[in-house]
CSV table of C-alpha atoms in Angstrom, one decimal:
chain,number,residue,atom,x,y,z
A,1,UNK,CA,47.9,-51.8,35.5
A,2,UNK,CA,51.1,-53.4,34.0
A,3,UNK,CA,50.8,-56.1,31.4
A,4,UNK,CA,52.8,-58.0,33.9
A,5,UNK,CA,50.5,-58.5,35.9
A,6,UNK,CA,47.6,-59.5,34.1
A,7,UNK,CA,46.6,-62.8,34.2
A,8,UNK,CA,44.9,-65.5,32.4
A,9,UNK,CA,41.2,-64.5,33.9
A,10,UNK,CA,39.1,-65.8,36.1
A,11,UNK,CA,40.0,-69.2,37.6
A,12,UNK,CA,38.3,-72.3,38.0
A,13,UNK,CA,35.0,-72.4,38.5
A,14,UNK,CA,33.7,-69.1,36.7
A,15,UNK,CA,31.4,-69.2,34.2
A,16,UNK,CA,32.2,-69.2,31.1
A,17,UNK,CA,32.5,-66.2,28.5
A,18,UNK,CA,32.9,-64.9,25.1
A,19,UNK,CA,36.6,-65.5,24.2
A,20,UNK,CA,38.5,-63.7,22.2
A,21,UNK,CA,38.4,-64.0,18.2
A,22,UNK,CA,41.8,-63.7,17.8
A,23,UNK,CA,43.3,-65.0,20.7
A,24,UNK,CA,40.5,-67.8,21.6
A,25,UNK,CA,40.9,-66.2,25.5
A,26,UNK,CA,38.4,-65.1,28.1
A,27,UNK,CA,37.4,-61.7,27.6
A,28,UNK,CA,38.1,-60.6,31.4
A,29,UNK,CA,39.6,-57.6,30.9
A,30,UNK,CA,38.7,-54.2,29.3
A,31,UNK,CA,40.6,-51.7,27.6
A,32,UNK,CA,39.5,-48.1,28.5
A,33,UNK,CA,41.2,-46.3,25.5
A,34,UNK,CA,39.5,-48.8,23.0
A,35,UNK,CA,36.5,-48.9,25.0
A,36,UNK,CA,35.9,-53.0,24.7
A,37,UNK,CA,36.8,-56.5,26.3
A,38,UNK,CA,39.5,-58.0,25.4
A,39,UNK,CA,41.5,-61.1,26.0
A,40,UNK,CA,45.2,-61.0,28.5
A,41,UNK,CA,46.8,-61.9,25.3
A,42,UNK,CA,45.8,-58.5,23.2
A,43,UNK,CA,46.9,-56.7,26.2
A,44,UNK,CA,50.3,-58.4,26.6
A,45,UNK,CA,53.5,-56.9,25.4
A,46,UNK,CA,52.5,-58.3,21.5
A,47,UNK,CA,49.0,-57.6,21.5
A,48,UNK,CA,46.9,-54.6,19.8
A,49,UNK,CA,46.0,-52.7,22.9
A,50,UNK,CA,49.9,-52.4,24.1
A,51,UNK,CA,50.4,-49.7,26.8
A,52,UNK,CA,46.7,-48.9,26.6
A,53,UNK,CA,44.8,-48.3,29.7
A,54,UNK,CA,43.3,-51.8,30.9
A,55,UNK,CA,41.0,-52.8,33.9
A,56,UNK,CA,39.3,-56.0,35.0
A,57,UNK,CA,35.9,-56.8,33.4
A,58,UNK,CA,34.8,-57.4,36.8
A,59,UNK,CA,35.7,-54.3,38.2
A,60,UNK,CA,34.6,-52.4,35.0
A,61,UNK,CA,31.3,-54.4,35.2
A,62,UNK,CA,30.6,-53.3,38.6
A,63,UNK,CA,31.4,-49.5,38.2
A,64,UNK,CA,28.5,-49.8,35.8
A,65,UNK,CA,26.2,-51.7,37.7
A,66,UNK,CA,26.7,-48.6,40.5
A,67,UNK,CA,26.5,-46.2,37.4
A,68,UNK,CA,22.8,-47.7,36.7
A,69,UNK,CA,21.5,-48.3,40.1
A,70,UNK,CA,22.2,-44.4,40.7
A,71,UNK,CA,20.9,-43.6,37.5
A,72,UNK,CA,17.7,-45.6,38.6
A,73,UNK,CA,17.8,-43.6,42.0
A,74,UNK,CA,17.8,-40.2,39.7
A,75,UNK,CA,14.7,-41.6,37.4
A,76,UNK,CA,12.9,-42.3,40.4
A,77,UNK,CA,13.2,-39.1,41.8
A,78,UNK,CA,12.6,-37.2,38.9
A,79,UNK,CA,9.2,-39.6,37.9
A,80,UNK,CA,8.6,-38.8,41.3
A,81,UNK,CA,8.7,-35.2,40.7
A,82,UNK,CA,7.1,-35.4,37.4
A,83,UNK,CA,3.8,-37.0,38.9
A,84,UNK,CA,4.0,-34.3,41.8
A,85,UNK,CA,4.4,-31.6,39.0
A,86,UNK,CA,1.0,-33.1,37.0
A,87,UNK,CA,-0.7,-34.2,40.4
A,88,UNK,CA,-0.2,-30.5,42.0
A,89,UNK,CA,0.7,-28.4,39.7
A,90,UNK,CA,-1.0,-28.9,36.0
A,91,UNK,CA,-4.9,-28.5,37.1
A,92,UNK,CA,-3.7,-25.3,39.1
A,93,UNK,CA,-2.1,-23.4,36.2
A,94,UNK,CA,-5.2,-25.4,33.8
A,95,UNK,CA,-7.7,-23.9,36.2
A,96,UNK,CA,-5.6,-20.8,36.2
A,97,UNK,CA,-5.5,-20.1,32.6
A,98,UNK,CA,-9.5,-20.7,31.9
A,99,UNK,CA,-10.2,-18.1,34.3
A,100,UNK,CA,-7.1,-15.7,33.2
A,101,UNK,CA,-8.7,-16.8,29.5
A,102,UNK,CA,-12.3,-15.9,30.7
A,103,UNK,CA,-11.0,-12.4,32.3
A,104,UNK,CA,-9.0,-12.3,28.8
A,105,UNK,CA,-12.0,-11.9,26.9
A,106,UNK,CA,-14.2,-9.9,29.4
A,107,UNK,CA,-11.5,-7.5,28.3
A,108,UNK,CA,-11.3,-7.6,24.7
A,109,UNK,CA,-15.3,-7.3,25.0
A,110,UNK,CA,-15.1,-4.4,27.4
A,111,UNK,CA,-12.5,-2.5,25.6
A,112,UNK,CA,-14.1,-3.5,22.1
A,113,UNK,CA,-17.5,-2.4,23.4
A,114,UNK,CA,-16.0,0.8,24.6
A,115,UNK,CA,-14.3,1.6,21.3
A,116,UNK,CA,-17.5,0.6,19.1
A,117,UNK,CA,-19.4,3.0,21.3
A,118,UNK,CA,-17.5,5.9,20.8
A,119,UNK,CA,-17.1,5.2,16.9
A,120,UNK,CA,-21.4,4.7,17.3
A,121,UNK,CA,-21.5,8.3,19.4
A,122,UNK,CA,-18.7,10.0,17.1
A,123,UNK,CA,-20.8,8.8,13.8
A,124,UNK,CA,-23.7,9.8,15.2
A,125,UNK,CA,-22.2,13.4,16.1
A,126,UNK,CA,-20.3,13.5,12.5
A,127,UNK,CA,-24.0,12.6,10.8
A,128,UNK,CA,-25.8,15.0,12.5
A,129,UNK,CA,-22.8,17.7,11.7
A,130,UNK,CA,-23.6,16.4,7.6
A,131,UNK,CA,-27.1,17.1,8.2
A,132,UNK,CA,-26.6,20.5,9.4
A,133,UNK,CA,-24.2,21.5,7.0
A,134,UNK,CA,-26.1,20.3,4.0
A,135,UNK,CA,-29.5,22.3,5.8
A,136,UNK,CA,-27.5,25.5,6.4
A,137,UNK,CA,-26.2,25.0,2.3
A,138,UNK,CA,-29.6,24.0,1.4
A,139,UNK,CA,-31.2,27.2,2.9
A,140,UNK,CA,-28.5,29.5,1.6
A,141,UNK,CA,-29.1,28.5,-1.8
A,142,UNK,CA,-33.2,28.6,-1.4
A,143,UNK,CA,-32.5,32.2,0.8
A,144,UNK,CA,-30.4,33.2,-2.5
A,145,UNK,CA,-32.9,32.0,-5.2
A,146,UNK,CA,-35.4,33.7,-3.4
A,147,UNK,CA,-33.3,37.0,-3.4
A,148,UNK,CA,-32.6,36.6,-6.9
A,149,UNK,CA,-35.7,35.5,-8.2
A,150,UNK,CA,-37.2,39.3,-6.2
A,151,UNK,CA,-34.0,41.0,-8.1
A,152,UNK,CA,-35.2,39.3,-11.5
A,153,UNK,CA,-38.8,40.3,-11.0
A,154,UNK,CA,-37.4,43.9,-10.0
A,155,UNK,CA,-34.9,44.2,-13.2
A,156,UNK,CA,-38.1,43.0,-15.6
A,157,UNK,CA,-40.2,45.5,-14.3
A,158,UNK,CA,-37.8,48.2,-14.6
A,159,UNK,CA,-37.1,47.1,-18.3
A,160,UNK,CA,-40.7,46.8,-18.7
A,161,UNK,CA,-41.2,50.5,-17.6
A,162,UNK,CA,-38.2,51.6,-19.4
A,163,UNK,CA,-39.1,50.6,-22.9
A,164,UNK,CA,-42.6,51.5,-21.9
A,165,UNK,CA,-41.2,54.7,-21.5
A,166,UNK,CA,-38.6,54.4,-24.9
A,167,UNK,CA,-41.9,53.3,-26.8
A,168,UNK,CA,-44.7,55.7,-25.8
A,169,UNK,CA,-43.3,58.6,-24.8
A,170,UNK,CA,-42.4,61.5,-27.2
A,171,UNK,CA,-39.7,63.8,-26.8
A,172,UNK,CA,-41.4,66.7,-24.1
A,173,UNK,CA,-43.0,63.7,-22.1
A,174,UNK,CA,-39.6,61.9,-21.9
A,175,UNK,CA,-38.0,64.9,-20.7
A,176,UNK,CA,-40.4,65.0,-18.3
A,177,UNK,CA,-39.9,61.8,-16.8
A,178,UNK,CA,-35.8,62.0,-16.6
A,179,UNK,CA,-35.7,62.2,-12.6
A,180,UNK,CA,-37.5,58.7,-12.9
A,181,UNK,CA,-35.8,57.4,-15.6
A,182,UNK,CA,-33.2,58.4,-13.6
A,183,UNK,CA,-33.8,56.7,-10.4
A,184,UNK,CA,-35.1,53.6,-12.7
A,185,UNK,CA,-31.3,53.1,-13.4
A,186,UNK,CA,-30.1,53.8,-10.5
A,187,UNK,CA,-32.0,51.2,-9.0
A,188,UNK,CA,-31.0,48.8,-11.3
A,189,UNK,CA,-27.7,49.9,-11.4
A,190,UNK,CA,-28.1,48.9,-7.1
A,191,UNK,CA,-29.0,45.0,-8.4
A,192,UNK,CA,-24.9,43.6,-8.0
A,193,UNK,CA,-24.4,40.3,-10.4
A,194,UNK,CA,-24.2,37.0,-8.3
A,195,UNK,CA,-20.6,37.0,-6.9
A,196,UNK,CA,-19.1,33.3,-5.9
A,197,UNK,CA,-19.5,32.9,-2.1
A,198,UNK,CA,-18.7,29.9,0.0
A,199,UNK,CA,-21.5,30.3,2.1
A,200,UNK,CA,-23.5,28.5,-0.9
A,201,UNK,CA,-21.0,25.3,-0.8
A,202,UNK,CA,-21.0,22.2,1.3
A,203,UNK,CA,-18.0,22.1,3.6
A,204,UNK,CA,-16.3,19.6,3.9
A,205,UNK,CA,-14.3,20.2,7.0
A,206,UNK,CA,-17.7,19.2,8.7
A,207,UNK,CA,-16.5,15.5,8.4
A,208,UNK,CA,-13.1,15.8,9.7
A,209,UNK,CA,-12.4,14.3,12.9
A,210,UNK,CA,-8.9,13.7,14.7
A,211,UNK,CA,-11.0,10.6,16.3
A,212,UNK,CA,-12.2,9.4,13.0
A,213,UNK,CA,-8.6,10.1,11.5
A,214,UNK,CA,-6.9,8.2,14.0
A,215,UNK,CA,-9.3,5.3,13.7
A,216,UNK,CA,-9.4,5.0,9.9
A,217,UNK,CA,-5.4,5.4,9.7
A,218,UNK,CA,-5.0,2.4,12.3
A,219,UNK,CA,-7.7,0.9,10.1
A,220,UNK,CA,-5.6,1.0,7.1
A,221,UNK,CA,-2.2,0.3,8.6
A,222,UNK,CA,-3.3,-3.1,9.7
A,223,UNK,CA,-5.5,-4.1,6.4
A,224,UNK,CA,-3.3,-2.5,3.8
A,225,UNK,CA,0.2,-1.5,4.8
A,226,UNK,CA,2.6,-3.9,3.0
A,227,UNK,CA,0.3,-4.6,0.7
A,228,UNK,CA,1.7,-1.8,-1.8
A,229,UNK,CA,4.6,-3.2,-3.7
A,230,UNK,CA,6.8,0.3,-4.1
A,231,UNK,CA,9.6,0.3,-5.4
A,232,UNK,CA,12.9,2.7,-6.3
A,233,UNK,CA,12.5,3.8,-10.0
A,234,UNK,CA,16.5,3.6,-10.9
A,235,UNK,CA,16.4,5.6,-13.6
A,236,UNK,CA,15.0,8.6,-11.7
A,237,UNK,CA,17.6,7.9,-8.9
A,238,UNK,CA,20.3,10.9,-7.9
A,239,UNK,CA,24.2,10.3,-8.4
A,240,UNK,CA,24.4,10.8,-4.6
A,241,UNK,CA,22.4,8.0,-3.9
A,242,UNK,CA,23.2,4.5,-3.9
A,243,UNK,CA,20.3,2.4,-4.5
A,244,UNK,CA,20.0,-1.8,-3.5
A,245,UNK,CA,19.2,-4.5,-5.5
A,246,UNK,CA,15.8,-5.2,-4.2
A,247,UNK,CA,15.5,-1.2,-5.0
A,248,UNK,CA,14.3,-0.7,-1.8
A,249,UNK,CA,17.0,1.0,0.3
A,250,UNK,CA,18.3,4.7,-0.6
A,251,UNK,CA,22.1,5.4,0.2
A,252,UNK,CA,23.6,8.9,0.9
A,253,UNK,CA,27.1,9.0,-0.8
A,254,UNK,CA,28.6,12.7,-0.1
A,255,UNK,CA,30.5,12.1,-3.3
A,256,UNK,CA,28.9,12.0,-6.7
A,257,UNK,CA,28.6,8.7,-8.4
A,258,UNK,CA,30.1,8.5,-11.8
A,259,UNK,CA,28.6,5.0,-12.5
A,260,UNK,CA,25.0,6.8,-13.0
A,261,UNK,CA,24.3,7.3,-16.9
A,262,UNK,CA,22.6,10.7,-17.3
A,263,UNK,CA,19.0,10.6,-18.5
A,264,UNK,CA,15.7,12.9,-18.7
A,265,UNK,CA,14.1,10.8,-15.6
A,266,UNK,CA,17.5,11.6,-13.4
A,267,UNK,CA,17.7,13.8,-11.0
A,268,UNK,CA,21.2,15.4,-11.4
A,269,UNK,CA,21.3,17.7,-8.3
A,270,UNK,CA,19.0,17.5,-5.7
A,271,UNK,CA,19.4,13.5,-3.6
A,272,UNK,CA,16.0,12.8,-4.4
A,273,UNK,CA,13.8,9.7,-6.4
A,274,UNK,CA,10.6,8.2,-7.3
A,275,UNK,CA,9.5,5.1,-7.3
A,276,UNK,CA,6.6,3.3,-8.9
A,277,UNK,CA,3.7,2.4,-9.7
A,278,UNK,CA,1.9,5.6,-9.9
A,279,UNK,CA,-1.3,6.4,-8.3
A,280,UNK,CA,-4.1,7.3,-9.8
A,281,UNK,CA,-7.4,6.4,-7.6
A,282,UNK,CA,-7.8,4.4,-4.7
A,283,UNK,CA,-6.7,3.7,-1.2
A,284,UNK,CA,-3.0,3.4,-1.0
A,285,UNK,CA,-0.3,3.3,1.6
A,286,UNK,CA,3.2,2.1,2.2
A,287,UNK,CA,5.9,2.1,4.9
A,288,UNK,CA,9.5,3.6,5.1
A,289,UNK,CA,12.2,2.4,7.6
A,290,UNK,CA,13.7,6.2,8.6
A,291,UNK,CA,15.0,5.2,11.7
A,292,UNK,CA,18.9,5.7,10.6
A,293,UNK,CA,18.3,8.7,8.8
A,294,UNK,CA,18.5,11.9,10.5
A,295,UNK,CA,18.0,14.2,7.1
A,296,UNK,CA,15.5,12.3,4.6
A,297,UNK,CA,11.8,13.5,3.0
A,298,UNK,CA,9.2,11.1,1.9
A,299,UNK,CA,5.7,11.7,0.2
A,300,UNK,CA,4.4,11.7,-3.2
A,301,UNK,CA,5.2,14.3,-6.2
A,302,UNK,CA,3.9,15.0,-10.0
A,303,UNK,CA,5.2,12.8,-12.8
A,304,UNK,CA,6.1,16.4,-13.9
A,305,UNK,CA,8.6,17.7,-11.4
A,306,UNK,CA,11.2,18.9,-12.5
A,307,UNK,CA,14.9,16.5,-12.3
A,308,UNK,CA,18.0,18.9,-13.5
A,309,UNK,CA,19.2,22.2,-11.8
A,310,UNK,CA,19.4,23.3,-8.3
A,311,UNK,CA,16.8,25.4,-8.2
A,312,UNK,CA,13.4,24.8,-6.3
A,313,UNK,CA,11.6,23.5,-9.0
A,314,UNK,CA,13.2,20.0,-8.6
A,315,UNK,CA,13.6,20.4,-4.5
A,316,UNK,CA,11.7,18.5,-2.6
A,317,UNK,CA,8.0,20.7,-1.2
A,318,UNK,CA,9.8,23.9,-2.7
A,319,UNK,CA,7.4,23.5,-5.9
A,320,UNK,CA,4.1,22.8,-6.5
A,321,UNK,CA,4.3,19.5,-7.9
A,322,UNK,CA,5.6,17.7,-4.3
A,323,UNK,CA,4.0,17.0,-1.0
A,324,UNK,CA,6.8,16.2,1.8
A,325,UNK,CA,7.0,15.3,5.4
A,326,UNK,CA,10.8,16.2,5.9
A,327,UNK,CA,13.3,15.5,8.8
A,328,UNK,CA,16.2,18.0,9.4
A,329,UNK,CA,18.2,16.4,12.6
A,330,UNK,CA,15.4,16.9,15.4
A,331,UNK,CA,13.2,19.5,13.4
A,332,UNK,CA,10.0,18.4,11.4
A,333,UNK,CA,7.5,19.5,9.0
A,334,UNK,CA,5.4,19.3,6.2
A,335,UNK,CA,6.2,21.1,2.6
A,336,UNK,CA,4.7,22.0,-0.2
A,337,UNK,CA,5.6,25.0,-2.9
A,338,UNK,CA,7.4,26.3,-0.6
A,339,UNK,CA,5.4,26.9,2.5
A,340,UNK,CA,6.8,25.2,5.5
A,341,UNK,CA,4.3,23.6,8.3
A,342,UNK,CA,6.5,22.6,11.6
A,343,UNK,CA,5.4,19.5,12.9
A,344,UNK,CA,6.2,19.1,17.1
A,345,UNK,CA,6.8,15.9,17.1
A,346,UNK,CA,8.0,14.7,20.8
A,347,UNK,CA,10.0,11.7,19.3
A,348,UNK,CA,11.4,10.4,16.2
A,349,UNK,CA,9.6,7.8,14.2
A,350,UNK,CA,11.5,5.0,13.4
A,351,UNK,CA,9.1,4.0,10.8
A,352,UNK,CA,7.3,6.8,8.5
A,353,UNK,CA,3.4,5.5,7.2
A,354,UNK,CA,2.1,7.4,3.9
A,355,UNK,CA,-1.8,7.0,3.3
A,356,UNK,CA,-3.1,8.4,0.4
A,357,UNK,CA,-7.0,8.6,-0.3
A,358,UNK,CA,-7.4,9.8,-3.7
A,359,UNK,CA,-11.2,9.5,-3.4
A,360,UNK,CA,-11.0,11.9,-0.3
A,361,UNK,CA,-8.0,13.8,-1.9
A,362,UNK,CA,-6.2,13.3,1.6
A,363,UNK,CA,-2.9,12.6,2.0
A,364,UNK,CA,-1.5,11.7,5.7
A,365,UNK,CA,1.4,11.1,7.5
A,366,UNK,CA,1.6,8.7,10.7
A,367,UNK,CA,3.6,6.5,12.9
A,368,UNK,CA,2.7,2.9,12.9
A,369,UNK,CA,4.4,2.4,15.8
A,370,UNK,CA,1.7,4.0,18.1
A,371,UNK,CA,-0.6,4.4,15.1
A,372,UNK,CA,-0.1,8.2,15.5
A,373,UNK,CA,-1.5,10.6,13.0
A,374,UNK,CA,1.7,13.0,12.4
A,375,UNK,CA,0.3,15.3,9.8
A,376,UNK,CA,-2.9,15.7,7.6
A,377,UNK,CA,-3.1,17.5,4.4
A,378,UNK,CA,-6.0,17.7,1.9
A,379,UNK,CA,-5.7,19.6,-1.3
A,380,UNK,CA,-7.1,18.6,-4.7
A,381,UNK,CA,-4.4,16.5,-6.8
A,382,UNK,CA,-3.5,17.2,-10.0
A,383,UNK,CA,-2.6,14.8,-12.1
A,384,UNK,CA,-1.3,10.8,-10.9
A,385,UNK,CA,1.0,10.5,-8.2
A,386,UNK,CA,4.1,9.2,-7.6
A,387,UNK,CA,5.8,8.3,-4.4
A,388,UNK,CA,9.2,10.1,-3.8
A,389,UNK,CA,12.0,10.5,-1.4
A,390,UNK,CA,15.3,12.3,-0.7
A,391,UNK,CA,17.9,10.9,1.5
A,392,UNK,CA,20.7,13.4,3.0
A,393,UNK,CA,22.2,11.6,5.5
A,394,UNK,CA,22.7,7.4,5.9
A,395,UNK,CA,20.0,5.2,5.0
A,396,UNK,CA,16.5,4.9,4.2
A,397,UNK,CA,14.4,1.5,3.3
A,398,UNK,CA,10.9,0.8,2.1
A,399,UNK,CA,9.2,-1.8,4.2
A,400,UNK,CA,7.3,-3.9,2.7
């Protein structure tokens, strides 16, 4: 609309308004850029809102007044819908989730039940296989005491009759009895000294289970992985790593690092380091992110192994003071002074669990993933443990 045209306002007879502060007009027209009434006088060729966009109040009024009555139209509806939605719908999906909640738990209880009855029947079985073991021991020790004690009784009276013999005898007499003296020692001679044999041990195998193993691993990955707080000892770390500042994450750099002081903890060939704290007793276990490494070995080693030289004695399950679950592109396997175990694993892990029972002397590999048991190995440690890792291609992190 042209300034031009605007006129005073409203005529005579309409009700009176606000009037302008400036002006001391009616406010009966509105300017759209400015957003607000003003007078015919601030939209006139001196005024502030000069070539602006103006419209009538009236007709501004009543675009609004048809704004709000559809806006009431749309509240209805959607109260409208909003009552339907808690009149129909709420008590459905509230009655729907008590009984998916009730099934819910018939469930947990079911499954539950289930599991605690085959830990129930596989400690029973694992009990009774303790039992037998320690009889069968128990009567191979009384079955070789008895043998014994008849060899003891059978070498006294041999003695006995010897220096009877040695004592009593003059020299015609002993001549006479050579073929018994003679088959007096070689009976004696037939009495072997006790010789070691396994058959007189406990063993232990009798209490290994890949049930029990399984469940005790899932066990310990949900109460104490985490809770370990490894970390990358720097000083131990090789020049063709790169380690993070949380020292955490192990880098592969092809090309030596020249930043890397030498020291005796270093490893100065070999892409391998430790980390702390050591291990000495106890339940332990920790998590490593290998998911972007295709080359990498993880698992504990001696304070003692070897860091300088290319040699086995500082590589990685080629000596025997580290244990090593290794990845070599899609080949796995477990090392340790120098003998190889393939592992067929169908897939990669994307995260590696270590557990390591010191009471047990167990040390086991698995996937938390599925809570898979990858690899078992029990020997009898050493010395304290210390975990370690070698990264040949991309990137490895401890998780914590």
């Amino acid at each position: 609309m042209s300034v031009e045209s605007l006129g005073p306002g409203p005529g005579p007879g309409s009700e009176p308004g606000p009037l302008c502060p400036e002006h001391g007009q009616a406010l009966s027209w509105f300017c759209c850029s400015e957003r607000r009434p003003v007078c015919a006088a601030c939209a006139g060729l001196g005024g502030r809102c000069r070539g602006h966009r103006i419209r009538r109040a009236e007709e501004r009024a009543e675009e609004l007044r048809n704004k709000i009555v559809d806006q009431c139209e749309r509240l209805q509806i959607q109260s409208a819908t909003i009552t339907k939605y808690m009149a129909d719908v709420l008590p459905g999906k509230n009655q729907r989730a008590v009984s998916m909640a009730s099934a819910a738990r018939e469930l947990v209880i079911q499954r539950l039940g289930l599991v605690r009855s085959l830990c129930e029947s596989e400690e029973q079985r694992l009990l009774e296989q303790v039992h037998d073991e320690e009889e069968r021991a128990h009567q191979s020790i009384l079955t070789q005491r008895a043998h014994w004690a008849e060899a003891l009784q059978k070498l006294d009276a041999i003695r006995t009759s010897l220096v009877d013999m040695l004592t009593h005898l003059d020299d015609f007499q002993l001549i006479q009895k050579e073929l018994e003296i003679f088959e007096r020692t070689e009976e004696a001679e037939g009495i072997l000294d006790p010789q070691e044999s396994e058959k007189l041990n406990f063993d232990e195998k009798c209490t290994r289970s890949p049930l029990l193993t399984q469940l005790w691993a899932t066990a310990v990955l949900g109460t104490l992985s985490g809770t370990e707080d490894v970390r990358i000892d720097e000083r131990t770390v090789s020049p063709f790593l790169q380690l993070s500042d949380d020292r955490r994450t192990l880098t592969f750099n092809a090309k030596k690092s020249k930043a890397c002081t030498d020291g005796p903890e270093r490893f100065d060939h070999w892409p391998n380091a430790l980390a702390t704290p050591s291990f000495q007793a106890g339940l332990h276990a920790w998590v490593v992110n290998v998911q972007n490494s295709c080359a990498y070995k993880v698992g504990v080693a001696l304070g003692q192994l070897p860091r300088k030289g290319s040699g086995n004695d500082s590589r990685l399950g080629y000596n025997a003071f580290s244990w090593v679950f290794s990845r070599y592109d899609q080949e796995f396997r477990f090392s340790h002074g120098g003998q190889h175990e393939p592992l067929g694993l169908l897939r990669c892990p994307a995260r590696l669990g270590v557990l390591l029972d010191l009471q047990a002397q167990e040390l086991l590999f698995y996937e938390p993933a599925s809570g898979t048991v990858l690899h078992t190995h029990h020997t009898s440690f050493p010395g304290p443990l210390f975990p370690v890792f070698a990264v040949a291609d991309q990137t490895i992190s401890i998780v914590r």
